[in-house]
PDB file of C-alpha atoms in Angstrom:
ATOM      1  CA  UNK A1278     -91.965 -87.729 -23.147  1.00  0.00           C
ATOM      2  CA  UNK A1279     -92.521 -88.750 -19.405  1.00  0.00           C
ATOM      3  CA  UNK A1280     -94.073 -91.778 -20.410  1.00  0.00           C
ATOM      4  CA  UNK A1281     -90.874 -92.634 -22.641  1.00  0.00           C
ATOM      5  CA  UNK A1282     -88.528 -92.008 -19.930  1.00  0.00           C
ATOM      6  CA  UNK A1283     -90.842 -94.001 -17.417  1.00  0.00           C
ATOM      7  CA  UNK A1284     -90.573 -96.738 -19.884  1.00  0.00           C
ATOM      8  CA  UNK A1285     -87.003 -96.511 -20.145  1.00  0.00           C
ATOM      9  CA  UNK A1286     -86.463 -96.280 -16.263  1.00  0.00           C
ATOM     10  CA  UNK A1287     -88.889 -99.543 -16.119  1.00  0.00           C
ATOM     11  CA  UNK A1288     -86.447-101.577 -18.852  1.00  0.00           C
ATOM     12  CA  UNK A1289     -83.468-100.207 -16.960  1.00  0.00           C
ATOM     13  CA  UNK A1290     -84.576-101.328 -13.796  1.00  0.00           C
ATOM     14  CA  UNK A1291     -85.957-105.102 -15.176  1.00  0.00           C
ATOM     15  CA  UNK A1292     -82.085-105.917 -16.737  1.00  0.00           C
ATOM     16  CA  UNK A1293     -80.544-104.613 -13.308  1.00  0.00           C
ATOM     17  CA  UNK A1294     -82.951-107.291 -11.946  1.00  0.00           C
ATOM     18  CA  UNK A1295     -82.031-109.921 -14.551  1.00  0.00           C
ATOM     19  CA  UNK A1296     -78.892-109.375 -14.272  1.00  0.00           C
ATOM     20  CA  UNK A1297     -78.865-110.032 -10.321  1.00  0.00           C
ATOM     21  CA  UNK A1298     -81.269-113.405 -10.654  1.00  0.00           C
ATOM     22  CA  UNK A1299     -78.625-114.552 -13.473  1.00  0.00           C
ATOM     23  CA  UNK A1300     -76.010-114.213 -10.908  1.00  0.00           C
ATOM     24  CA  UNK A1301     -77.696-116.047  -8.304  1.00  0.00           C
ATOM     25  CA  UNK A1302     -77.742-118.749 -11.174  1.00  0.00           C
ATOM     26  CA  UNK A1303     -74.254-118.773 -12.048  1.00  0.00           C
ATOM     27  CA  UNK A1304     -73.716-119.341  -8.269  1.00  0.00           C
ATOM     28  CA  UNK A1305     -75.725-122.071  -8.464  1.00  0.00           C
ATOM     29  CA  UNK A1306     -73.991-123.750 -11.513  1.00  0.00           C
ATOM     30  CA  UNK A1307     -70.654-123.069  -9.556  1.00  0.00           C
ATOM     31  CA  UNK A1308     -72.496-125.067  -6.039  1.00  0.00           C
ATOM     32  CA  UNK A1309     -73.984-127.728  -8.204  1.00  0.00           C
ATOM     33  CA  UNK A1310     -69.814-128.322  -9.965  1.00  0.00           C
ATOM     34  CA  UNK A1311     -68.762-128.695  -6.364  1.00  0.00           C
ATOM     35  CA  UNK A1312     -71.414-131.004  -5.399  1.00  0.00           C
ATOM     36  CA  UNK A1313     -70.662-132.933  -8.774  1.00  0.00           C
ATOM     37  CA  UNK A1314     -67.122-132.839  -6.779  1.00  0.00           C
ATOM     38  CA  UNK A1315     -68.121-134.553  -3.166  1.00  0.00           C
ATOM     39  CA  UNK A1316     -70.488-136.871  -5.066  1.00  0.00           C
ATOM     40  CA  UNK A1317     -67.584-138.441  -6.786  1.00  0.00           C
ATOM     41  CA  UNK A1318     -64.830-138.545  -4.405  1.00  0.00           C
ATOM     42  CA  UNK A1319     -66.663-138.467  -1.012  1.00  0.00           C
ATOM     43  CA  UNK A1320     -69.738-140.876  -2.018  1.00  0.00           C
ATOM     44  CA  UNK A1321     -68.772-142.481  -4.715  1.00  0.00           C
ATOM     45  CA  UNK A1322     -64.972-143.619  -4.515  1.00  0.00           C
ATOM     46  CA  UNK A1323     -62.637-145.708  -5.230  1.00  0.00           C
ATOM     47  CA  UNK A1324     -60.736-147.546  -2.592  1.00  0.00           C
ATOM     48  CA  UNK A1325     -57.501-145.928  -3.916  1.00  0.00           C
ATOM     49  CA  UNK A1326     -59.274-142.726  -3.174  1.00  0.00           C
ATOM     50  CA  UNK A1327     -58.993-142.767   0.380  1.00  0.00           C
ATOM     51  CA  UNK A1328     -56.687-139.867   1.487  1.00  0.00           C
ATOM     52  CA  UNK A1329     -59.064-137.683  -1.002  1.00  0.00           C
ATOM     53  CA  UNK A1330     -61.933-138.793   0.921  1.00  0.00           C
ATOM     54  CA  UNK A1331     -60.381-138.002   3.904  1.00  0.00           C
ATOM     55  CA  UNK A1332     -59.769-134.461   3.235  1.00  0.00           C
ATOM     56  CA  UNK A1333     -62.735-134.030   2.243  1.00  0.00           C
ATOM     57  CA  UNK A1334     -64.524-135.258   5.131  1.00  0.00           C
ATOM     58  CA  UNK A1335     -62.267-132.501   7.145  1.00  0.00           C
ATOM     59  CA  UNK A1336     -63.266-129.789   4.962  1.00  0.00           C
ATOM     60  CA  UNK A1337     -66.821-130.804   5.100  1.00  0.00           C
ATOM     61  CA  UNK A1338     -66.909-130.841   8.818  1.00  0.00           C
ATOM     62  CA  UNK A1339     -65.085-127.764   9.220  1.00  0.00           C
ATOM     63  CA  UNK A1340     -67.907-125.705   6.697  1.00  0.00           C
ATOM     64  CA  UNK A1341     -70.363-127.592   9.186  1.00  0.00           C
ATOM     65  CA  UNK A1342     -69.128-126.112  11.766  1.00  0.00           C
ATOM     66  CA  UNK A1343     -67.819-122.516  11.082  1.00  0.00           C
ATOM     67  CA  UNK A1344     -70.247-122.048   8.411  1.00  0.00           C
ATOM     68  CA  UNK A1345     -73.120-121.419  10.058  1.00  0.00           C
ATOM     69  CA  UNK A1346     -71.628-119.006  12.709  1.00  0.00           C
ATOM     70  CA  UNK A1347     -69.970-117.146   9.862  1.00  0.00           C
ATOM     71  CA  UNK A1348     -73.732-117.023   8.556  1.00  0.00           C
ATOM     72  CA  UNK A1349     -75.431-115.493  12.110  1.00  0.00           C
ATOM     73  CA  UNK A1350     -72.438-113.571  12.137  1.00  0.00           C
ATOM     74  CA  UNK A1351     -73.474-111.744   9.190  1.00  0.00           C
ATOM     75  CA  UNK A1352     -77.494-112.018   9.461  1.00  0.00           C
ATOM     76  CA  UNK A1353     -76.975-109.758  12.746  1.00  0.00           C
ATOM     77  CA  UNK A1354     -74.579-107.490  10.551  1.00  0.00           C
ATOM     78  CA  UNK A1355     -77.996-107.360   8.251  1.00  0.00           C
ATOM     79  CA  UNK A1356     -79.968-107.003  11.462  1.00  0.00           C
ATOM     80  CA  UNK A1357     -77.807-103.982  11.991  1.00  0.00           C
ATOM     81  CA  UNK A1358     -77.744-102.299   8.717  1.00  0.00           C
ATOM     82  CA  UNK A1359     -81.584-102.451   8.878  1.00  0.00           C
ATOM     83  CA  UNK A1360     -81.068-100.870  12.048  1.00  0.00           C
ATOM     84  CA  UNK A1361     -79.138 -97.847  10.911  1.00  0.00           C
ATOM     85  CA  UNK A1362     -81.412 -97.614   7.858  1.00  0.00           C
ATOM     86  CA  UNK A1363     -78.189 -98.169   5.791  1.00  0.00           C
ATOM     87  CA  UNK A1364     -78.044-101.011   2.886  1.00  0.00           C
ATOM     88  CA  UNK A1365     -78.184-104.387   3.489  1.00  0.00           C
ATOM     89  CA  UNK A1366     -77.929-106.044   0.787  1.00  0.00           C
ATOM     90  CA  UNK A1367     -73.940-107.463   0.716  1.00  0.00           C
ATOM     91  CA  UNK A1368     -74.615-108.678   4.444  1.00  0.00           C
ATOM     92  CA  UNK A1369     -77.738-110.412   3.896  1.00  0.00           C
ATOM     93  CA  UNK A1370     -76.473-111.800   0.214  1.00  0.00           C
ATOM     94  CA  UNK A1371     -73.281-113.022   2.450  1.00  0.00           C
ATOM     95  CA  UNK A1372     -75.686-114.753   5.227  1.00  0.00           C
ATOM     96  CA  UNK A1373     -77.429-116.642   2.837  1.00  0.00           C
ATOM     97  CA  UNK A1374     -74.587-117.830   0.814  1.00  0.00           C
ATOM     98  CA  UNK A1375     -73.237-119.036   4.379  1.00  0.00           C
ATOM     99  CA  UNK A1376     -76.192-120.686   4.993  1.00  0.00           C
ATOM    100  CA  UNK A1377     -76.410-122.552   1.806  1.00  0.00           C
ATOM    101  CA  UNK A1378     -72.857-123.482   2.115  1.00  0.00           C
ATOM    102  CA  UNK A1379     -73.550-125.003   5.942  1.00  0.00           C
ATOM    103  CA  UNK A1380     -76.375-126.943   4.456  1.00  0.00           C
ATOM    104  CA  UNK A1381     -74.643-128.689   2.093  1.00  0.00           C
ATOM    105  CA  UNK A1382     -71.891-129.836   4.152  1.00  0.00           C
ATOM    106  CA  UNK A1383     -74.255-130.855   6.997  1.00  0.00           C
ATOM    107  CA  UNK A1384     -76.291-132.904   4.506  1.00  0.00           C
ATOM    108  CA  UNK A1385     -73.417-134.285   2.596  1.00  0.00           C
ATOM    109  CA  UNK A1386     -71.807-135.098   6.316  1.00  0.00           C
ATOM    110  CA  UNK A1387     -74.923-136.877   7.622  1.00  0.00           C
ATOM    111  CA  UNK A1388     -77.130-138.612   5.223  1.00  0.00           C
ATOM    112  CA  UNK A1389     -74.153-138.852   2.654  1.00  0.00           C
ATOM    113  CA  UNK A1390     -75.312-140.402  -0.922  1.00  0.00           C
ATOM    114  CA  UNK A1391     -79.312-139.435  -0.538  1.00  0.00           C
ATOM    115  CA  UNK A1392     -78.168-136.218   0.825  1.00  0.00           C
ATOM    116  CA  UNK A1393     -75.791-135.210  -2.005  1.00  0.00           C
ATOM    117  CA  UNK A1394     -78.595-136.577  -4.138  1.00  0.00           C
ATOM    118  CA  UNK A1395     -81.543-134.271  -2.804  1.00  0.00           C
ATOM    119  CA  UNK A1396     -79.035-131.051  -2.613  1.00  0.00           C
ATOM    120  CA  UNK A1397     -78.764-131.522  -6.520  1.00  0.00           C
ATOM    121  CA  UNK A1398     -82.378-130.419  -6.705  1.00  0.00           C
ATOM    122  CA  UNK A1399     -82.286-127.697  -3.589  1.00  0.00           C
ATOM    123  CA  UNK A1400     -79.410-125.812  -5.399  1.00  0.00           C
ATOM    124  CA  UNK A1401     -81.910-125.810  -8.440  1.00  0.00           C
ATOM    125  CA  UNK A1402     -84.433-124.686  -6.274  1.00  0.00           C
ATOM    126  CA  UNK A1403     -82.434-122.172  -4.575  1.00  0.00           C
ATOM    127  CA  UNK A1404     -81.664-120.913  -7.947  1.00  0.00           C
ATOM    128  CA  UNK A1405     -85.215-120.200  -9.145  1.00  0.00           C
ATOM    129  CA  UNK A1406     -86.209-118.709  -5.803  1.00  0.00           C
ATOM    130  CA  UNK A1407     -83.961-116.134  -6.449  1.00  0.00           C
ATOM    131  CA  UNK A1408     -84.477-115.784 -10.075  1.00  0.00           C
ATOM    132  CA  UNK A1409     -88.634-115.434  -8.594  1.00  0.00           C
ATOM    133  CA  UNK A1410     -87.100-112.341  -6.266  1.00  0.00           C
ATOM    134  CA  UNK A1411     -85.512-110.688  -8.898  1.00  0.00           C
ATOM    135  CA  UNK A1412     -87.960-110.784 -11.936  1.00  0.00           C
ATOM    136  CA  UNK A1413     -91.456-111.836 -10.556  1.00  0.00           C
ATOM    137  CA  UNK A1414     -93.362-110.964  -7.738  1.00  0.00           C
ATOM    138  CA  UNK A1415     -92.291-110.706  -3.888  1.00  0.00           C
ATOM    139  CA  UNK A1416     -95.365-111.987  -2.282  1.00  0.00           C
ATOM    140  CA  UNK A1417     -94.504-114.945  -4.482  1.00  0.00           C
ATOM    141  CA  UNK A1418     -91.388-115.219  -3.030  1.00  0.00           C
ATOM    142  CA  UNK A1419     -92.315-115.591  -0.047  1.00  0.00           C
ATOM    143  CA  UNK A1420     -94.689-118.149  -0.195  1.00  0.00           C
ATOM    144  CA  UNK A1421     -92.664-120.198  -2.398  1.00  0.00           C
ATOM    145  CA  UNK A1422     -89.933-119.932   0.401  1.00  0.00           C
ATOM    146  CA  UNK A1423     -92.417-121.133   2.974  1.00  0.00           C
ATOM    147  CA  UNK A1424     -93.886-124.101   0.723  1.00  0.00           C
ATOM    148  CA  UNK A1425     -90.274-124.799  -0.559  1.00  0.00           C
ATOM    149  CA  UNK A1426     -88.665-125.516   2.594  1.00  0.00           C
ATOM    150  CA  UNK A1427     -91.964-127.586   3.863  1.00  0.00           C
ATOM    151  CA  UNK A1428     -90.756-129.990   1.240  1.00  0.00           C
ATOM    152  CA  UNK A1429     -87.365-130.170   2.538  1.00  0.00           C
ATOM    153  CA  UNK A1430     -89.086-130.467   6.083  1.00  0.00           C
ATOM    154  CA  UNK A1431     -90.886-133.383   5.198  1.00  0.00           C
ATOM    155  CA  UNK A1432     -87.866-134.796   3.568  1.00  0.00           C
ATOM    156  CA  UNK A1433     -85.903-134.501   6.613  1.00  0.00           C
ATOM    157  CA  UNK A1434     -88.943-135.596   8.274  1.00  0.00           C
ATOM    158  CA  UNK A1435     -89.076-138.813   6.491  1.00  0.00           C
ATOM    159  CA  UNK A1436     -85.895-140.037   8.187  1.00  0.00           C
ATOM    160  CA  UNK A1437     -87.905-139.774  11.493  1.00  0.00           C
ATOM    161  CA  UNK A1438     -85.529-139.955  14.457  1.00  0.00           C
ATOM    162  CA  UNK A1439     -82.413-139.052  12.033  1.00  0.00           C
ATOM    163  CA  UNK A1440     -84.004-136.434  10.552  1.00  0.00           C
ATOM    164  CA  UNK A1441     -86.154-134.707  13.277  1.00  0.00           C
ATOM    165  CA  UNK A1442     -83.664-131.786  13.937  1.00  0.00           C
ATOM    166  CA  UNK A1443     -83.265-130.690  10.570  1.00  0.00           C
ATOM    167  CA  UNK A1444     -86.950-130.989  10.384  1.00  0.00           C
ATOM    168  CA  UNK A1445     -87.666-128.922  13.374  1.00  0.00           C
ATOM    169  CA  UNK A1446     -84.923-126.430  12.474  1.00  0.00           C
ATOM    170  CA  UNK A1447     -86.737-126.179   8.808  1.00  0.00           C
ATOM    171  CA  UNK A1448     -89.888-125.490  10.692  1.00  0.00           C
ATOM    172  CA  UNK A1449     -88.040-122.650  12.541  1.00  0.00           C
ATOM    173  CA  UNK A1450     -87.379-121.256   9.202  1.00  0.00           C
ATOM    174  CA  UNK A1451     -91.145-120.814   7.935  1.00  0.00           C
ATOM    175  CA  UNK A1452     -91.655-119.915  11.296  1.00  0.00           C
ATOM    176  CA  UNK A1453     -89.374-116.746  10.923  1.00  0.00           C
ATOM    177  CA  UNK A1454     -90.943-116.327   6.827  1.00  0.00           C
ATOM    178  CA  UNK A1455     -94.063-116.374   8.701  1.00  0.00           C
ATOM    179  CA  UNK A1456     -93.458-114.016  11.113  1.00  0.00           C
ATOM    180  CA  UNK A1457     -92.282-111.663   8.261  1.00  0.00           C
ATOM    181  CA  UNK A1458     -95.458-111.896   6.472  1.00  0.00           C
ATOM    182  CA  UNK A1459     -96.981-110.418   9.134  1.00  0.00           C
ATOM    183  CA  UNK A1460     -94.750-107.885   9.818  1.00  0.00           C
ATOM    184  CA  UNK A1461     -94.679-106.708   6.322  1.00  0.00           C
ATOM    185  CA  UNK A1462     -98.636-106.547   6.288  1.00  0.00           C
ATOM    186  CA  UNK A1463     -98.380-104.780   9.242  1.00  0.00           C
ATOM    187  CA  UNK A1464     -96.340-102.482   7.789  1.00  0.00           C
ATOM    188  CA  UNK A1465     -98.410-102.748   4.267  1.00  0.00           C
ATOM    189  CA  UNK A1466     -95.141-103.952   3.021  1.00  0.00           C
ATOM    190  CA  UNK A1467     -93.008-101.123   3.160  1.00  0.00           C
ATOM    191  CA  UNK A1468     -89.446-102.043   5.128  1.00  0.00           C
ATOM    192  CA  UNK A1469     -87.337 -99.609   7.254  1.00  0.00           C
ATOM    193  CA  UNK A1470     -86.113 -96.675   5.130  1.00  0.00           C
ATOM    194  CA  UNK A1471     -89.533 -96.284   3.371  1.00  0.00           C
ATOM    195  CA  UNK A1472     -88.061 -99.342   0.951  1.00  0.00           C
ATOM    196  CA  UNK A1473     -90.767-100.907  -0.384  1.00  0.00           C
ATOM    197  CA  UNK A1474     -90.844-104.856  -0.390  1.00  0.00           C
ATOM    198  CA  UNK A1475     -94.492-105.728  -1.231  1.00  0.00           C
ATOM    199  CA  UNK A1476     -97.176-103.429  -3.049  1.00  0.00           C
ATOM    200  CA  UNK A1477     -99.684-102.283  -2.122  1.00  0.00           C
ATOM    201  CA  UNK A1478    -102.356-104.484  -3.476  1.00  0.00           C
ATOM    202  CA  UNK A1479    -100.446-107.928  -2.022  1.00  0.00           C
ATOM    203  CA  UNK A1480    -102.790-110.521  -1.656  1.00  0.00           C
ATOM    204  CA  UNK A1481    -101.458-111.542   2.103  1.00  0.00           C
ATOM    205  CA  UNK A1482    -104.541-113.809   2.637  1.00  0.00           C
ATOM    206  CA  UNK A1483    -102.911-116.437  -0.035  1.00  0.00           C
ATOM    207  CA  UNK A1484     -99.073-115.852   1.669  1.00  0.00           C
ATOM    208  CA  UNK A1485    -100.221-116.013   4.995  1.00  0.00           C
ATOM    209  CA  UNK A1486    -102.518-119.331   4.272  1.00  0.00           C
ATOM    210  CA  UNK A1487     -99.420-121.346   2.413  1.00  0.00           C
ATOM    211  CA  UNK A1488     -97.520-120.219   5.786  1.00  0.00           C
ATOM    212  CA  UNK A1489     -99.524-121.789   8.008  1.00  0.00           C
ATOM    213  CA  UNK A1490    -100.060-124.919   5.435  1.00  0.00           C
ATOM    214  CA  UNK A1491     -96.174-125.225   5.450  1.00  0.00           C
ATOM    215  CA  UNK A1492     -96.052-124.891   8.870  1.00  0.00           C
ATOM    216  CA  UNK A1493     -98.868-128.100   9.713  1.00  0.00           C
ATOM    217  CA  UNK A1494     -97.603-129.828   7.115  1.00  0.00           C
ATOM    218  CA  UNK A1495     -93.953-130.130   8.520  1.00  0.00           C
ATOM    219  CA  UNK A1496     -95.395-130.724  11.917  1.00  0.00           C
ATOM    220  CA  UNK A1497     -97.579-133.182  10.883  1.00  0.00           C
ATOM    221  CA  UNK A1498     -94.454-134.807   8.928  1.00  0.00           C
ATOM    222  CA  UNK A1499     -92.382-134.671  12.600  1.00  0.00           C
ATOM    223  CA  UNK A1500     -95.061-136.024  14.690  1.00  0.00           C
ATOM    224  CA  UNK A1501     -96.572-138.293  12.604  1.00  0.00           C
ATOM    225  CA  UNK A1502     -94.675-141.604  11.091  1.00  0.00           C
ATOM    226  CA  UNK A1503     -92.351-140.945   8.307  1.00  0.00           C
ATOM    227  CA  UNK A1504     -94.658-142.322   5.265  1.00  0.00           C
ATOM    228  CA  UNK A1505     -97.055-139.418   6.297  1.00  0.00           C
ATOM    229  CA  UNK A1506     -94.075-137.400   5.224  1.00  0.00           C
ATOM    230  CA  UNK A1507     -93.906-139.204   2.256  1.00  0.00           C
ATOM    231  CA  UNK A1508     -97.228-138.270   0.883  1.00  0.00           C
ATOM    232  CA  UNK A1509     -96.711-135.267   2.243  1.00  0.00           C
ATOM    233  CA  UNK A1510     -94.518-133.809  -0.121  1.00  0.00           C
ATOM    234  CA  UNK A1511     -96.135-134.557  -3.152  1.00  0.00           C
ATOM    235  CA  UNK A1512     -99.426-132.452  -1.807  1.00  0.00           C
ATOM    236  CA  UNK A1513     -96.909-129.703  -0.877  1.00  0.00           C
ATOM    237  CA  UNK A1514     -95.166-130.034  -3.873  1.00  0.00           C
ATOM    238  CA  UNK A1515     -98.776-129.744  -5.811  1.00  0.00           C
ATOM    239  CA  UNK A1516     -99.469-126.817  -3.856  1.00  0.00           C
ATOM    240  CA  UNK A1517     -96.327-124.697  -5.044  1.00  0.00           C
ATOM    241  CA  UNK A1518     -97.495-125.470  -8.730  1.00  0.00           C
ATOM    242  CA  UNK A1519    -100.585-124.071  -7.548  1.00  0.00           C
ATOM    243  CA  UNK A1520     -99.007-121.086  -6.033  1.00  0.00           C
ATOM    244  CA  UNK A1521     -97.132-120.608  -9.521  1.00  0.00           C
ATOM    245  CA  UNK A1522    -100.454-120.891 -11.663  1.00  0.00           C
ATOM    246  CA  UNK A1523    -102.128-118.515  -9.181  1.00  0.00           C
ATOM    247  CA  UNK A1524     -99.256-115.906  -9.542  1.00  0.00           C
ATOM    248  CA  UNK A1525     -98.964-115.788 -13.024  1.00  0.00           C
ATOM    249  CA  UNK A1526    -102.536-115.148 -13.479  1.00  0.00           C
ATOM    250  CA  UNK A1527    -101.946-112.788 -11.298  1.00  0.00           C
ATOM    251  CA  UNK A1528     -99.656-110.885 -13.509  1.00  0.00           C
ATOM    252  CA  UNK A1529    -102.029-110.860 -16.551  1.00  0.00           C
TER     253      UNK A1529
END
């Protein structure tokens, strides 16, 4: 009878799950119709269009602006709740939906058509990350983060001098993943409140080792010209399938 009620609780638990990943999606779908949106009238207009593009360009550079201080804003709110031991969830859903809002402005702002065209795929990608959160396993998460965002390093990095910021401030960001690894093996993965992010058997060699390989390999991308970037991407790239492969085995 226990075992049919842990079963039950398991099943329960695994729609609640689905159910959050599939709304992570929808938001996605919803992103991906705006960016359909600015592609057409901000990048590819007609001249007739100009007062559209105009007010676009306003709104755009507005979101690039007060987005991301709306998104800090609430990552310290998060910062806070973990603080009081209280839930954190809503603030740290909010920060990150900031966050992916300032992005795409900033990219649609500054490298325009290419930009729009790459934030096609990172809304995708943002999508499965979350859907990886919600149904699959944590560790993987994280290491997918890390890997995921050395691609968009090196994609920034491939720009060179136009790029180099968002690079470095991409680097920042596996920096901070990085730091979390740690801090959750540290803490053999259990988070504030006795909430526990990553079991116990987490294989933190393999997260910690795709940090640090997302780490050189955006560094590498910023310091070295921008085809090393280039080829860069596609081993980074290869690497994530490998982290998927890995994980899955994993699970068997």
């Amino acid at each position: 009878m226990d075992k049919k009620k842990q079963r039950e609780e398991r099943r329960r638990q695994e729609d609640i799950a689905l159910q959050r990943g599939l709304l992570w999606v929808a938001g996605a779908i919803v992103l991906e119709a705006l960016l359909v949106l600015v592609n057409r009238f901000y990048i590819n207009f007609y001249m007739n269009e100009g007062e559209i593009v105009a007010a676009l360009d306003s709104v755009l550079r507005f979101l690039r602006l007060a987005a991301p201080v709306a998104a800090v804003l609430a990552l310290c709110w998060t910062g806070w709740q973990l603080k009081q031991k209280q839930k954190f969830v809503l603030p740290l859903i909010l920060a990150i939906a900031l966050a992916a809002v300032s992005i795409c402005a900033h990219v649609a702002v500054k490298f325009r058509g290419p930009g729009v065209s790459m934030l096609f795929w990172l809304v995708i990608a943002w999508a499965v990350l979350a859907l990886v959160y919600y149904i699959y396993q944590r560790e993987f998460f994280l290491a997918a983060s890390a890997c995921g965002m050395s691609v968009l390093g090196l994609w920034f990095a491939r720009y060179e001098a136009i790029g180099r910021p968002e690079a470095i401030a991409v680097l920042a960001a596996i920096a901070v993943v990085t730091a979390a690894a740690f801090w959750l093996k540290k803490q053999d993965g259990v988070l504030p409140g006795q909430d526990r992010f990553l079991p116990a058997n987490t294989s933190y060699a393999v997260l910690l080792v795709t940090c640090a390989a997302s780490l050189a390999a955006v560094l590498a991308g910023i310091v070295l010209p921008g085809m090393v970037a280039n080829y860069l991407i596609f081993v980074m790239a290869a690497w994530l399938f490998a982290l998927f492969v890995y994980y899955t085995v994993k699970l068997m």
